[in-house]
Amino acid sequence: MQQAIRLQTQPSIPPTLVDLPKEMEFFRAAFFKVEPGFNPDLTDKDILNSLFAWVWKLDKYNKLKFDYNKGFCFYGDLGLGKSMILQALRLYRNSLVARHESKRDDFRMKGTWLKSASELANTFSSDGQKALIQFTSDEINLIIDELGREPRPAKYYGNELNVTQFILQLRYDHRRNSVTHITTNLKPEDIAQYYGEYIADRCWEMFNFIEFKGSSLRSKAF
C-alpha cells in the first residue's frame, strides 16, 4: 500500500507566494468565511499553500507534491479541521467558476457540491437510486464529508444499497473529467472493510491521502 502524506496540526513556515497574489487573497478569505475564528497559526501552512498550488498547478509552491489529477482524502481524528479546509476550498473554487469562465474546461473550475455521507444515504432512503445520479455526474465536483458514518446499507422500500460505494464507483469512471474529495475518520487500510477491495484499490487513483494528527481543535478558535 502506498504511503500517505502525514501532517501535524502544528504551525510551519509557509513558502513565500509571489504568483497570483489576488487569488491568494480570495483563497485565504474563503477560510474566514467558513470559520470566522479561523487562525492560520493552528493550521499547517504547507497544506494551505499546497492546496492553492493544486488549484493553479503551481509546482513551485506545491510543497506536499499533490497530484494535480487527484482529489483529496483527509483522514484522522475529530476536530482537526478536515471538513473546514475542504469547505473553504469548495467556496474558493466555486468563486472561480464566476471569475474565470474561460478556464471551466479544467475540472478545478467546475462547481463543487458538498454532501455528508449520511445525507447521501438518506437521499437514497427517501427517493431511491435515481436520486443519486446527480452526484455521479462529471459536470460537478463532489465533497463527501464524514465517510464511514453513514448507515450501510441504506434501505429504500426493501432495496438495500451501500450508497457511498455506489457513488465512488461511478465517480471513479469520471475521474479524468471531475474530481472527488472525502473526509473520514477511517484509516486508508479500513476502506476495504467498509466499501470493498474494488473501491479501496481505486481510491489510490482518485485521492491524495493526507492524515491529520494532533489534539482536537474544535474547542479552540481556528
mmCIF file with all atom_site columns, C-alpha atoms in Angstrom:
data_model
loop_
_atom_site.group_PDB
_atom_site.id
_atom_site.type_symbol
_atom_site.label_atom_id
_atom_site.label_alt_id
_atom_site.label_comp_id
_atom_site.label_asym_id
_atom_site.label_entity_id
_atom_site.label_seq_id
_atom_site.pdbx_PDB_ins_code
_atom_site.Cartn_x
_atom_site.Cartn_y
_atom_site.Cartn_z
_atom_site.occupancy
_atom_site.B_iso_or_equiv
_atom_site.pdbx_formal_charge
_atom_site.auth_seq_id
_atom_site.auth_comp_id
_atom_site.auth_asym_id
_atom_site.auth_atom_id
_atom_site.pdbx_PDB_model_num
ATOM 1   C CA . MET A 1 1   ? 0.000   0.000  0.000   1.00 0.00 ? 1   MET A CA 1
ATOM 2   C CA . GLN A 1 2   ? 1.213   3.476  -0.834  1.00 0.00 ? 2   GLN A CA 1
ATOM 3   C CA . GLN A 1 3   ? 2.393   5.728  1.950   1.00 0.00 ? 3   GLN A CA 1
ATOM 4   C CA . ALA A 1 4   ? 0.019   8.516  2.971   1.00 0.00 ? 4   ALA A CA 1
ATOM 5   C CA . ILE A 1 5   ? 1.298   12.038 3.482   1.00 0.00 ? 5   ILE A CA 1
ATOM 6   C CA . ARG A 1 6   ? 1.320   12.743 7.204   1.00 0.00 ? 6   ARG A CA 1
ATOM 7   C CA . LEU A 1 7   ? 0.531   16.187 8.583   1.00 0.00 ? 7   LEU A CA 1
ATOM 8   C CA . GLN A 1 8   ? 0.778   17.569 12.083  1.00 0.00 ? 8   GLN A CA 1
ATOM 9   C CA . THR A 1 9   ? -1.718  20.255 13.079  1.00 0.00 ? 9   THR A CA 1
ATOM 10  C CA . GLN A 1 10  ? 1.150   22.494 14.177  1.00 0.00 ? 10  GLN A CA 1
ATOM 11  C CA . PRO A 1 11  ? 2.402   25.716 12.638  1.00 0.00 ? 11  PRO A CA 1
ATOM 12  C CA . SER A 1 12  ? 5.086   25.560 9.971   1.00 0.00 ? 12  SER A CA 1
ATOM 13  C CA . ILE A 1 13  ? 6.785   28.239 7.924   1.00 0.00 ? 13  ILE A CA 1
ATOM 14  C CA . PRO A 1 14  ? 4.828   28.859 4.680   1.00 0.00 ? 14  PRO A CA 1
ATOM 15  C CA . PRO A 1 15  ? 6.559   29.322 1.363   1.00 0.00 ? 15  PRO A CA 1
ATOM 16  C CA . THR A 1 16  ? 6.581   32.861 0.027   1.00 0.00 ? 16  THR A CA 1
ATOM 17  C CA . LEU A 1 17  ? 3.821   33.181 -2.535  1.00 0.00 ? 17  LEU A CA 1
ATOM 18  C CA . VAL A 1 18  ? 4.625   35.630 -5.297  1.00 0.00 ? 18  VAL A CA 1
ATOM 19  C CA . ASP A 1 19  ? 2.338   34.385 -8.076  1.00 0.00 ? 19  ASP A CA 1
ATOM 20  C CA . LEU A 1 20  ? -1.381  35.146 -8.347  1.00 0.00 ? 20  LEU A CA 1
ATOM 21  C CA . PRO A 1 21  ? -1.418  37.357 -5.230  1.00 0.00 ? 21  PRO A CA 1
ATOM 22  C CA . LYS A 1 22  ? -5.011  38.462 -5.718  1.00 0.00 ? 22  LYS A CA 1
ATOM 23  C CA . GLU A 1 23  ? -6.199  34.878 -5.986  1.00 0.00 ? 23  GLU A CA 1
ATOM 24  C CA . MET A 1 24  ? -4.344  34.051 -2.822  1.00 0.00 ? 24  MET A CA 1
ATOM 25  C CA . GLU A 1 25  ? -6.278  36.819 -1.076  1.00 0.00 ? 25  GLU A CA 1
ATOM 26  C CA . PHE A 1 26  ? -9.547  35.288 -2.271  1.00 0.00 ? 26  PHE A CA 1
ATOM 27  C CA . PHE A 1 27  ? -8.311  31.866 -1.158  1.00 0.00 ? 27  PHE A CA 1
ATOM 28  C CA . ARG A 1 28  ? -7.420  32.994 2.346   1.00 0.00 ? 28  ARG A CA 1
ATOM 29  C CA . ALA A 1 29  ? -10.665 34.945 2.677   1.00 0.00 ? 29  ALA A CA 1
ATOM 30  C CA . ALA A 1 30  ? -12.625 31.743 1.982   1.00 0.00 ? 30  ALA A CA 1
ATOM 31  C CA . PHE A 1 31  ? -11.336 30.218 5.227   1.00 0.00 ? 31  PHE A CA 1
ATOM 32  C CA . PHE A 1 32  ? -12.607 33.153 7.280   1.00 0.00 ? 32  PHE A CA 1
ATOM 33  C CA . LYS A 1 33  ? -15.985 32.958 5.570   1.00 0.00 ? 33  LYS A CA 1
ATOM 34  C CA . VAL A 1 34  ? -16.318 29.308 6.509   1.00 0.00 ? 34  VAL A CA 1
ATOM 35  C CA . GLU A 1 35  ? -14.907 29.797 10.017  1.00 0.00 ? 35  GLU A CA 1
ATOM 36  C CA . PRO A 1 36  ? -14.779 33.456 11.176  1.00 0.00 ? 36  PRO A CA 1
ATOM 37  C CA . GLY A 1 37  ? -12.466 32.467 14.024  1.00 0.00 ? 37  GLY A CA 1
ATOM 38  C CA . PHE A 1 38  ? -10.000 30.784 11.669  1.00 0.00 ? 38  PHE A CA 1
ATOM 39  C CA . ASN A 1 39  ? -6.446  31.062 12.980  1.00 0.00 ? 39  ASN A CA 1
ATOM 40  C CA . PRO A 1 40  ? -3.884  30.122 10.310  1.00 0.00 ? 40  PRO A CA 1
ATOM 41  C CA . ASP A 1 41  ? -1.265  29.639 13.029  1.00 0.00 ? 41  ASP A CA 1
ATOM 42  C CA . LEU A 1 42  ? -3.145  26.493 14.100  1.00 0.00 ? 42  LEU A CA 1
ATOM 43  C CA . THR A 1 43  ? -3.140  25.027 10.597  1.00 0.00 ? 43  THR A CA 1
ATOM 44  C CA . ASP A 1 44  ? -0.187  23.575 8.747   1.00 0.00 ? 44  ASP A CA 1
ATOM 45  C CA . LYS A 1 45  ? 0.868   26.248 6.267   1.00 0.00 ? 45  LYS A CA 1
ATOM 46  C CA . ASP A 1 46  ? 2.231   23.706 3.828   1.00 0.00 ? 46  ASP A CA 1
ATOM 47  C CA . ILE A 1 47  ? -1.212  22.233 3.299   1.00 0.00 ? 47  ILE A CA 1
ATOM 48  C CA . LEU A 1 48  ? -2.802  25.644 2.714   1.00 0.00 ? 48  LEU A CA 1
ATOM 49  C CA . ASN A 1 49  ? -0.178  26.688 0.202   1.00 0.00 ? 49  ASN A CA 1
ATOM 50  C CA . SER A 1 50  ? -0.104  23.286 -1.477  1.00 0.00 ? 50  SER A CA 1
ATOM 51  C CA . LEU A 1 51  ? -3.901  23.347 -1.863  1.00 0.00 ? 51  LEU A CA 1
ATOM 52  C CA . PHE A 1 52  ? -3.637  26.731 -3.540  1.00 0.00 ? 52  PHE A CA 1
ATOM 53  C CA . ALA A 1 53  ? -0.842  25.352 -5.726  1.00 0.00 ? 53  ALA A CA 1
ATOM 54  C CA . TRP A 1 54  ? -3.063  22.370 -6.613  1.00 0.00 ? 54  TRP A CA 1
ATOM 55  C CA . VAL A 1 55  ? -5.798  24.675 -7.890  1.00 0.00 ? 55  VAL A CA 1
ATOM 56  C CA . TRP A 1 56  ? -3.416  26.567 -10.168 1.00 0.00 ? 56  TRP A CA 1
ATOM 57  C CA . LYS A 1 57  ? -0.811  23.828 -10.827 1.00 0.00 ? 57  LYS A CA 1
ATOM 58  C CA . LEU A 1 58  ? 1.999   25.843 -9.266  1.00 0.00 ? 58  LEU A CA 1
ATOM 59  C CA . ASP A 1 59  ? 4.833   23.354 -8.812  1.00 0.00 ? 59  ASP A CA 1
ATOM 60  C CA . LYS A 1 60  ? 6.982   25.904 -7.024  1.00 0.00 ? 60  LYS A CA 1
ATOM 61  C CA . TYR A 1 61  ? 4.561   26.096 -4.086  1.00 0.00 ? 61  TYR A CA 1
ATOM 62  C CA . ASN A 1 62  ? 3.327   22.507 -4.077  1.00 0.00 ? 62  ASN A CA 1
ATOM 63  C CA . LYS A 1 63  ? 5.411   21.534 -1.062  1.00 0.00 ? 63  LYS A CA 1
ATOM 64  C CA . LEU A 1 64  ? 3.382   18.399 -0.386  1.00 0.00 ? 64  LEU A CA 1
ATOM 65  C CA . LYS A 1 65  ? 3.658   17.247 -4.016  1.00 0.00 ? 65  LYS A CA 1
ATOM 66  C CA . PHE A 1 66  ? -0.075  16.867 -4.515  1.00 0.00 ? 66  PHE A CA 1
ATOM 67  C CA . ASP A 1 67  ? -1.041  15.068 -7.691  1.00 0.00 ? 67  ASP A CA 1
ATOM 68  C CA . TYR A 1 68  ? -2.975  17.594 -9.782  1.00 0.00 ? 68  TYR A CA 1
ATOM 69  C CA . ASN A 1 69  ? -5.120  14.838 -11.298 1.00 0.00 ? 69  ASN A CA 1
ATOM 70  C CA . LYS A 1 70  ? -6.454  13.595 -7.946  1.00 0.00 ? 70  LYS A CA 1
ATOM 71  C CA . GLY A 1 71  ? -8.790  14.909 -5.297  1.00 0.00 ? 71  GLY A CA 1
ATOM 72  C CA . PHE A 1 72  ? -8.161  14.693 -1.555  1.00 0.00 ? 72  PHE A CA 1
ATOM 73  C CA . CYS A 1 73  ? -8.871  12.220 1.213   1.00 0.00 ? 73  CYS A CA 1
ATOM 74  C CA . PHE A 1 74  ? -8.449  13.991 4.554   1.00 0.00 ? 74  PHE A CA 1
ATOM 75  C CA . TYR A 1 75  ? -8.443  11.435 7.337   1.00 0.00 ? 75  TYR A CA 1
ATOM 76  C CA . GLY A 1 76  ? -7.794  11.482 11.069  1.00 0.00 ? 76  GLY A CA 1
ATOM 77  C CA . ASP A 1 77  ? -9.439  12.165 14.400  1.00 0.00 ? 77  ASP A CA 1
ATOM 78  C CA . LEU A 1 78  ? -12.342 14.503 15.022  1.00 0.00 ? 78  LEU A CA 1
ATOM 79  C CA . GLY A 1 79  ? -11.937 18.247 15.344  1.00 0.00 ? 79  GLY A CA 1
ATOM 80  C CA . LEU A 1 80  ? -8.745  18.771 13.354  1.00 0.00 ? 80  LEU A CA 1
ATOM 81  C CA . GLY A 1 81  ? -10.189 20.962 10.604  1.00 0.00 ? 81  GLY A CA 1
ATOM 82  C CA . LYS A 1 82  ? -10.597 18.410 7.818   1.00 0.00 ? 82  LYS A CA 1
ATOM 83  C CA . SER A 1 83  ? -14.110 19.456 6.856   1.00 0.00 ? 83  SER A CA 1
ATOM 84  C CA . MET A 1 84  ? -13.444 23.156 7.332   1.00 0.00 ? 84  MET A CA 1
ATOM 85  C CA . ILE A 1 85  ? -10.482 23.116 4.961   1.00 0.00 ? 85  ILE A CA 1
ATOM 86  C CA . LEU A 1 86  ? -12.405 21.335 2.212   1.00 0.00 ? 86  LEU A CA 1
ATOM 87  C CA . GLN A 1 87  ? -15.388 23.644 2.712   1.00 0.00 ? 87  GLN A CA 1
ATOM 88  C CA . ALA A 1 88  ? -13.087 26.625 2.208   1.00 0.00 ? 88  ALA A CA 1
ATOM 89  C CA . LEU A 1 89  ? -11.548 25.017 -0.862  1.00 0.00 ? 89  LEU A CA 1
ATOM 90  C CA . ARG A 1 90  ? -15.075 24.479 -2.206  1.00 0.00 ? 90  ARG A CA 1
ATOM 91  C CA . LEU A 1 91  ? -16.044 28.104 -1.546  1.00 0.00 ? 91  LEU A CA 1
ATOM 92  C CA . TYR A 1 92  ? -12.919 29.400 -3.259  1.00 0.00 ? 92  TYR A CA 1
ATOM 93  C CA . ARG A 1 93  ? -13.235 27.094 -6.260  1.00 0.00 ? 93  ARG A CA 1
ATOM 94  C CA . ASN A 1 94  ? -16.894 27.899 -6.731  1.00 0.00 ? 94  ASN A CA 1
ATOM 95  C CA . SER A 1 95  ? -15.939 31.568 -6.869  1.00 0.00 ? 95  SER A CA 1
ATOM 96  C CA . LEU A 1 96  ? -13.558 30.715 -9.709  1.00 0.00 ? 96  LEU A CA 1
ATOM 97  C CA . VAL A 1 97  ? -16.455 29.493 -11.829 1.00 0.00 ? 97  VAL A CA 1
ATOM 98  C CA . ALA A 1 98  ? -17.837 33.029 -11.904 1.00 0.00 ? 98  ALA A CA 1
ATOM 99  C CA . ARG A 1 99  ? -14.497 34.823 -12.155 1.00 0.00 ? 99  ARG A CA 1
ATOM 100 C CA . HIS A 1 100 ? -12.705 32.569 -14.656 1.00 0.00 ? 100 HIS A CA 1
ATOM 101 C CA . GLU A 1 101 ? -15.252 31.369 -17.198 1.00 0.00 ? 101 GLU A CA 1
ATOM 102 C CA . SER A 1 102 ? -12.564 30.689 -19.804 1.00 0.00 ? 102 SER A CA 1
ATOM 103 C CA . LYS A 1 103 ? -10.992 28.002 -17.597 1.00 0.00 ? 103 LYS A CA 1
ATOM 104 C CA . ARG A 1 104 ? -14.133 25.953 -16.982 1.00 0.00 ? 104 ARG A CA 1
ATOM 105 C CA . ASP A 1 105 ? -12.903 23.032 -19.090 1.00 0.00 ? 105 ASP A CA 1
ATOM 106 C CA . ASP A 1 106 ? -10.465 22.351 -16.248 1.00 0.00 ? 106 ASP A CA 1
ATOM 107 C CA . PHE A 1 107 ? -12.170 20.275 -13.532 1.00 0.00 ? 107 PHE A CA 1
ATOM 108 C CA . ARG A 1 108 ? -10.838 22.740 -10.973 1.00 0.00 ? 108 ARG A CA 1
ATOM 109 C CA . MET A 1 109 ? -13.186 25.337 -12.425 1.00 0.00 ? 109 MET A CA 1
ATOM 110 C CA . LYS A 1 110 ? -16.341 23.215 -12.221 1.00 0.00 ? 110 LYS A CA 1
ATOM 111 C CA . GLY A 1 111 ? -18.834 23.791 -9.456  1.00 0.00 ? 111 GLY A CA 1
ATOM 112 C CA . THR A 1 112 ? -18.257 21.754 -6.297  1.00 0.00 ? 112 THR A CA 1
ATOM 113 C CA . TRP A 1 113 ? -21.055 20.232 -4.230  1.00 0.00 ? 113 TRP A CA 1
ATOM 114 C CA . LEU A 1 114 ? -20.737 19.108 -0.622  1.00 0.00 ? 114 LEU A CA 1
ATOM 115 C CA . LYS A 1 115 ? -22.794 16.346 0.979   1.00 0.00 ? 115 LYS A CA 1
ATOM 116 C CA . SER A 1 116 ? -22.171 14.237 4.049   1.00 0.00 ? 116 SER A CA 1
ATOM 117 C CA . ALA A 1 117 ? -22.165 10.505 3.514   1.00 0.00 ? 117 ALA A CA 1
ATOM 118 C CA . SER A 1 118 ? -25.230 10.316 5.764   1.00 0.00 ? 118 SER A CA 1
ATOM 119 C CA . GLU A 1 119 ? -27.098 12.847 3.609   1.00 0.00 ? 119 GLU A CA 1
ATOM 120 C CA . LEU A 1 120 ? -26.362 10.772 0.532   1.00 0.00 ? 120 LEU A CA 1
ATOM 121 C CA . ALA A 1 121 ? -27.650 7.637  2.253   1.00 0.00 ? 121 ALA A CA 1
ATOM 122 C CA . ASN A 1 122 ? -30.788 9.493  3.342   1.00 0.00 ? 122 ASN A CA 1
ATOM 123 C CA . THR A 1 123 ? -31.343 10.691 -0.237  1.00 0.00 ? 123 THR A CA 1
ATOM 124 C CA . PHE A 1 124 ? -31.439 7.068  -1.348  1.00 0.00 ? 124 PHE A CA 1
ATOM 125 C CA . SER A 1 125 ? -33.738 6.098  1.513   1.00 0.00 ? 125 SER A CA 1
ATOM 126 C CA . SER A 1 126 ? -36.160 8.874  0.553   1.00 0.00 ? 126 SER A CA 1
ATOM 127 C CA . ASP A 1 127 ? -36.085 8.805  -3.257  1.00 0.00 ? 127 ASP A CA 1
ATOM 128 C CA . GLY A 1 128 ? -34.243 5.703  -4.421  1.00 0.00 ? 128 GLY A CA 1
ATOM 129 C CA . GLN A 1 129 ? -31.226 5.152  -6.627  1.00 0.00 ? 129 GLN A CA 1
ATOM 130 C CA . LYS A 1 130 ? -32.323 7.528  -9.376  1.00 0.00 ? 130 LYS A CA 1
ATOM 131 C CA . ALA A 1 131 ? -31.890 10.426 -6.946  1.00 0.00 ? 131 ALA A CA 1
ATOM 132 C CA . LEU A 1 132 ? -28.166 9.611  -6.596  1.00 0.00 ? 132 LEU A CA 1
ATOM 133 C CA . ILE A 1 133 ? -27.311 10.057 -10.277 1.00 0.00 ? 133 ILE A CA 1
ATOM 134 C CA . GLN A 1 134 ? -26.938 13.827 -9.855  1.00 0.00 ? 134 GLN A CA 1
ATOM 135 C CA . PHE A 1 135 ? -23.994 13.180 -7.532  1.00 0.00 ? 135 PHE A CA 1
ATOM 136 C CA . THR A 1 136 ? -22.187 10.949 -10.032 1.00 0.00 ? 136 THR A CA 1
ATOM 137 C CA . SER A 1 137 ? -22.186 13.437 -12.911 1.00 0.00 ? 137 SER A CA 1
ATOM 138 C CA . ASP A 1 138 ? -18.850 14.558 -14.333 1.00 0.00 ? 138 ASP A CA 1
ATOM 139 C CA . GLU A 1 139 ? -20.365 18.046 -14.631 1.00 0.00 ? 139 GLU A CA 1
ATOM 140 C CA . ILE A 1 140 ? -19.734 18.608 -10.934 1.00 0.00 ? 140 ILE A CA 1
ATOM 141 C CA . ASN A 1 141 ? -17.002 18.056 -8.391  1.00 0.00 ? 141 ASN A CA 1
ATOM 142 C CA . LEU A 1 142 ? -18.105 16.475 -5.118  1.00 0.00 ? 142 LEU A CA 1
ATOM 143 C CA . ILE A 1 143 ? -17.003 16.536 -1.488  1.00 0.00 ? 143 ILE A CA 1
ATOM 144 C CA . ILE A 1 144 ? -18.266 13.599 0.576   1.00 0.00 ? 144 ILE A CA 1
ATOM 145 C CA . ASP A 1 145 ? -17.974 14.561 4.238   1.00 0.00 ? 145 ASP A CA 1
ATOM 146 C CA . GLU A 1 146 ? -17.737 12.102 7.147   1.00 0.00 ? 146 GLU A CA 1
ATOM 147 C CA . LEU A 1 147 ? -17.261 8.991  5.053   1.00 0.00 ? 147 LEU A CA 1
ATOM 148 C CA . GLY A 1 148 ? -17.875 5.887  7.137   1.00 0.00 ? 148 GLY A CA 1
ATOM 149 C CA . ARG A 1 149 ? -20.515 7.363  9.456   1.00 0.00 ? 149 ARG A CA 1
ATOM 150 C CA . GLU A 1 150 ? -23.461 6.690  7.144   1.00 0.00 ? 150 GLU A CA 1
ATOM 151 C CA . PRO A 1 151 ? -25.825 3.711  7.504   1.00 0.00 ? 151 PRO A CA 1
ATOM 152 C CA . ARG A 1 152 ? -24.607 0.751  5.450   1.00 0.00 ? 152 ARG A CA 1
ATOM 153 C CA . PRO A 1 153 ? -26.595 -0.453 3.677   1.00 0.00 ? 153 PRO A CA 1
ATOM 154 C CA . ALA A 1 154 ? -29.248 2.217  3.272   1.00 0.00 ? 154 ALA A CA 1
ATOM 155 C CA . LYS A 1 155 ? -32.756 0.943  2.550   1.00 0.00 ? 155 LYS A CA 1
ATOM 156 C CA . TYR A 1 156 ? -35.412 2.065  0.100   1.00 0.00 ? 156 TYR A CA 1
ATOM 157 C CA . TYR A 1 157 ? -38.651 0.060  0.110   1.00 0.00 ? 157 TYR A CA 1
ATOM 158 C CA . GLY A 1 158 ? -36.838 -3.203 0.757   1.00 0.00 ? 158 GLY A CA 1
ATOM 159 C CA . ASN A 1 159 ? -33.947 -2.442 -1.603  1.00 0.00 ? 159 ASN A CA 1
ATOM 160 C CA . GLU A 1 160 ? -30.530 -2.147 0.031   1.00 0.00 ? 160 GLU A CA 1
ATOM 161 C CA . LEU A 1 161 ? -27.524 -0.212 -1.242  1.00 0.00 ? 161 LEU A CA 1
ATOM 162 C CA . ASN A 1 162 ? -24.093 0.770  0.035   1.00 0.00 ? 162 ASN A CA 1
ATOM 163 C CA . VAL A 1 163 ? -24.661 4.300  -1.209  1.00 0.00 ? 163 VAL A CA 1
ATOM 164 C CA . THR A 1 164 ? -21.154 5.711  -0.882  1.00 0.00 ? 164 THR A CA 1
ATOM 165 C CA . GLN A 1 165 ? -19.673 2.635  -2.541  1.00 0.00 ? 165 GLN A CA 1
ATOM 166 C CA . PHE A 1 166 ? -22.076 3.136  -5.455  1.00 0.00 ? 166 PHE A CA 1
ATOM 167 C CA . ILE A 1 167 ? -21.242 6.842  -5.830  1.00 0.00 ? 167 ILE A CA 1
ATOM 168 C CA . LEU A 1 168 ? -17.487 6.345  -5.566  1.00 0.00 ? 168 LEU A CA 1
ATOM 169 C CA . GLN A 1 169 ? -17.557 3.603  -8.177  1.00 0.00 ? 169 GLN A CA 1
ATOM 170 C CA . LEU A 1 170 ? -19.330 5.818  -10.723 1.00 0.00 ? 170 LEU A CA 1
ATOM 171 C CA . ARG A 1 171 ? -17.241 8.863  -9.900  1.00 0.00 ? 171 ARG A CA 1
ATOM 172 C CA . TYR A 1 172 ? -14.107 6.796  -10.418 1.00 0.00 ? 172 TYR A CA 1
ATOM 173 C CA . ASP A 1 173 ? -15.249 6.294  -14.011 1.00 0.00 ? 173 ASP A CA 1
ATOM 174 C CA . HIS A 1 174 ? -15.361 10.103 -14.444 1.00 0.00 ? 174 HIS A CA 1
ATOM 175 C CA . ARG A 1 175 ? -12.158 10.846 -12.556 1.00 0.00 ? 175 ARG A CA 1
ATOM 176 C CA . ARG A 1 176 ? -10.432 12.450 -15.564 1.00 0.00 ? 176 ARG A CA 1
ATOM 177 C CA . ASN A 1 177 ? -13.247 14.964 -16.035 1.00 0.00 ? 177 ASN A CA 1
ATOM 178 C CA . SER A 1 178 ? -14.278 15.753 -12.470 1.00 0.00 ? 178 SER A CA 1
ATOM 179 C CA . VAL A 1 179 ? -12.798 15.400 -9.019  1.00 0.00 ? 179 VAL A CA 1
ATOM 180 C CA . THR A 1 180 ? -13.975 13.911 -5.734  1.00 0.00 ? 180 THR A CA 1
ATOM 181 C CA . HIS A 1 181 ? -12.825 14.700 -2.187  1.00 0.00 ? 181 HIS A CA 1
ATOM 182 C CA . ILE A 1 182 ? -13.638 12.925 1.061   1.00 0.00 ? 182 ILE A CA 1
ATOM 183 C CA . THR A 1 183 ? -13.158 13.446 4.775   1.00 0.00 ? 183 THR A CA 1
ATOM 184 C CA . THR A 1 184 ? -13.190 10.466 7.098   1.00 0.00 ? 184 THR A CA 1
ATOM 185 C CA . ASN A 1 185 ? -12.152 9.112  10.460  1.00 0.00 ? 185 ASN A CA 1
ATOM 186 C CA . LEU A 1 186 ? -11.293 5.829  8.747   1.00 0.00 ? 186 LEU A CA 1
ATOM 187 C CA . LYS A 1 187 ? -7.707  4.917  8.040   1.00 0.00 ? 187 LYS A CA 1
ATOM 188 C CA . PRO A 1 188 ? -6.897  4.092  4.398   1.00 0.00 ? 188 PRO A CA 1
ATOM 189 C CA . GLU A 1 189 ? -6.451  0.412  5.267   1.00 0.00 ? 189 GLU A CA 1
ATOM 190 C CA . ASP A 1 190 ? -10.014 0.330  6.675   1.00 0.00 ? 190 ASP A CA 1
ATOM 191 C CA . ILE A 1 191 ? -11.711 1.478  3.466   1.00 0.00 ? 191 ILE A CA 1
ATOM 192 C CA . ALA A 1 192 ? -11.842 -2.045 2.022   1.00 0.00 ? 192 ALA A CA 1
ATOM 193 C CA . GLN A 1 193 ? -13.753 -3.285 5.081   1.00 0.00 ? 193 GLN A CA 1
ATOM 194 C CA . TYR A 1 194 ? -16.454 -0.656 4.559   1.00 0.00 ? 194 TYR A CA 1
ATOM 195 C CA . TYR A 1 195 ? -16.598 -0.384 0.770   1.00 0.00 ? 195 TYR A CA 1
ATOM 196 C CA . GLY A 1 196 ? -14.816 -3.433 -0.649  1.00 0.00 ? 196 GLY A CA 1
ATOM 197 C CA . GLU A 1 197 ? -11.410 -4.092 -2.180  1.00 0.00 ? 197 GLU A CA 1
ATOM 198 C CA . TYR A 1 198 ? -12.509 -2.736 -5.572  1.00 0.00 ? 198 TYR A CA 1
ATOM 199 C CA . ILE A 1 199 ? -13.214 0.741  -4.163  1.00 0.00 ? 199 ILE A CA 1
ATOM 200 C CA . ALA A 1 200 ? -10.211 0.683  -1.821  1.00 0.00 ? 200 ALA A CA 1
ATOM 201 C CA . ASP A 1 201 ? -7.871  -0.006 -4.729  1.00 0.00 ? 201 ASP A CA 1
ATOM 202 C CA . ARG A 1 202 ? -9.373  2.746  -6.856  1.00 0.00 ? 202 ARG A CA 1
ATOM 203 C CA . CYS A 1 203 ? -9.172  5.268  -4.047  1.00 0.00 ? 203 CYS A CA 1
ATOM 204 C CA . TRP A 1 204 ? -5.399  5.386  -4.553  1.00 0.00 ? 204 TRP A CA 1
ATOM 205 C CA . GLU A 1 205 ? -6.077  6.543  -8.107  1.00 0.00 ? 205 GLU A CA 1
ATOM 206 C CA . MET A 1 206 ? -8.653  9.118  -7.013  1.00 0.00 ? 206 MET A CA 1
ATOM 207 C CA . PHE A 1 207 ? -7.142  10.765 -3.941  1.00 0.00 ? 207 PHE A CA 1
ATOM 208 C CA . ASN A 1 208 ? -4.135  12.413 -2.419  1.00 0.00 ? 208 ASN A CA 1
ATOM 209 C CA . PHE A 1 209 ? -4.237  10.892 1.099   1.00 0.00 ? 209 PHE A CA 1
ATOM 210 C CA . ILE A 1 210 ? -3.472  13.325 3.922   1.00 0.00 ? 210 ILE A CA 1
ATOM 211 C CA . GLU A 1 211 ? -3.521  12.315 7.564   1.00 0.00 ? 211 GLU A CA 1
ATOM 212 C CA . PHE A 1 212 ? -4.429  14.898 10.213  1.00 0.00 ? 212 PHE A CA 1
ATOM 213 C CA . LYS A 1 213 ? -2.882  14.299 13.627  1.00 0.00 ? 213 LYS A CA 1
ATOM 214 C CA . GLY A 1 214 ? -2.825  16.080 16.954  1.00 0.00 ? 214 GLY A CA 1
ATOM 215 C CA . SER A 1 215 ? -5.225  17.315 19.606  1.00 0.00 ? 215 SER A CA 1
ATOM 216 C CA . SER A 1 216 ? -8.740  18.345 18.642  1.00 0.00 ? 216 SER A CA 1
ATOM 217 C CA . LEU A 1 217 ? -9.048  21.995 17.680  1.00 0.00 ? 217 LEU A CA 1
ATOM 218 C CA . ARG A 1 218 ? -12.840 22.042 17.991  1.00 0.00 ? 218 ARG A CA 1
ATOM 219 C CA . SER A 1 219 ? -12.764 23.721 21.390  1.00 0.00 ? 219 SER A CA 1
ATOM 220 C CA . LYS A 1 220 ? -10.283 26.354 20.198  1.00 0.00 ? 220 LYS A CA 1
ATOM 221 C CA . ALA A 1 221 ? -10.582 29.245 17.781  1.00 0.00 ? 221 ALA A CA 1
ATOM 222 C CA . PHE A 1 222 ? -9.368  28.170 14.353  1.00 0.00 ? 222 PHE A CA 1
#
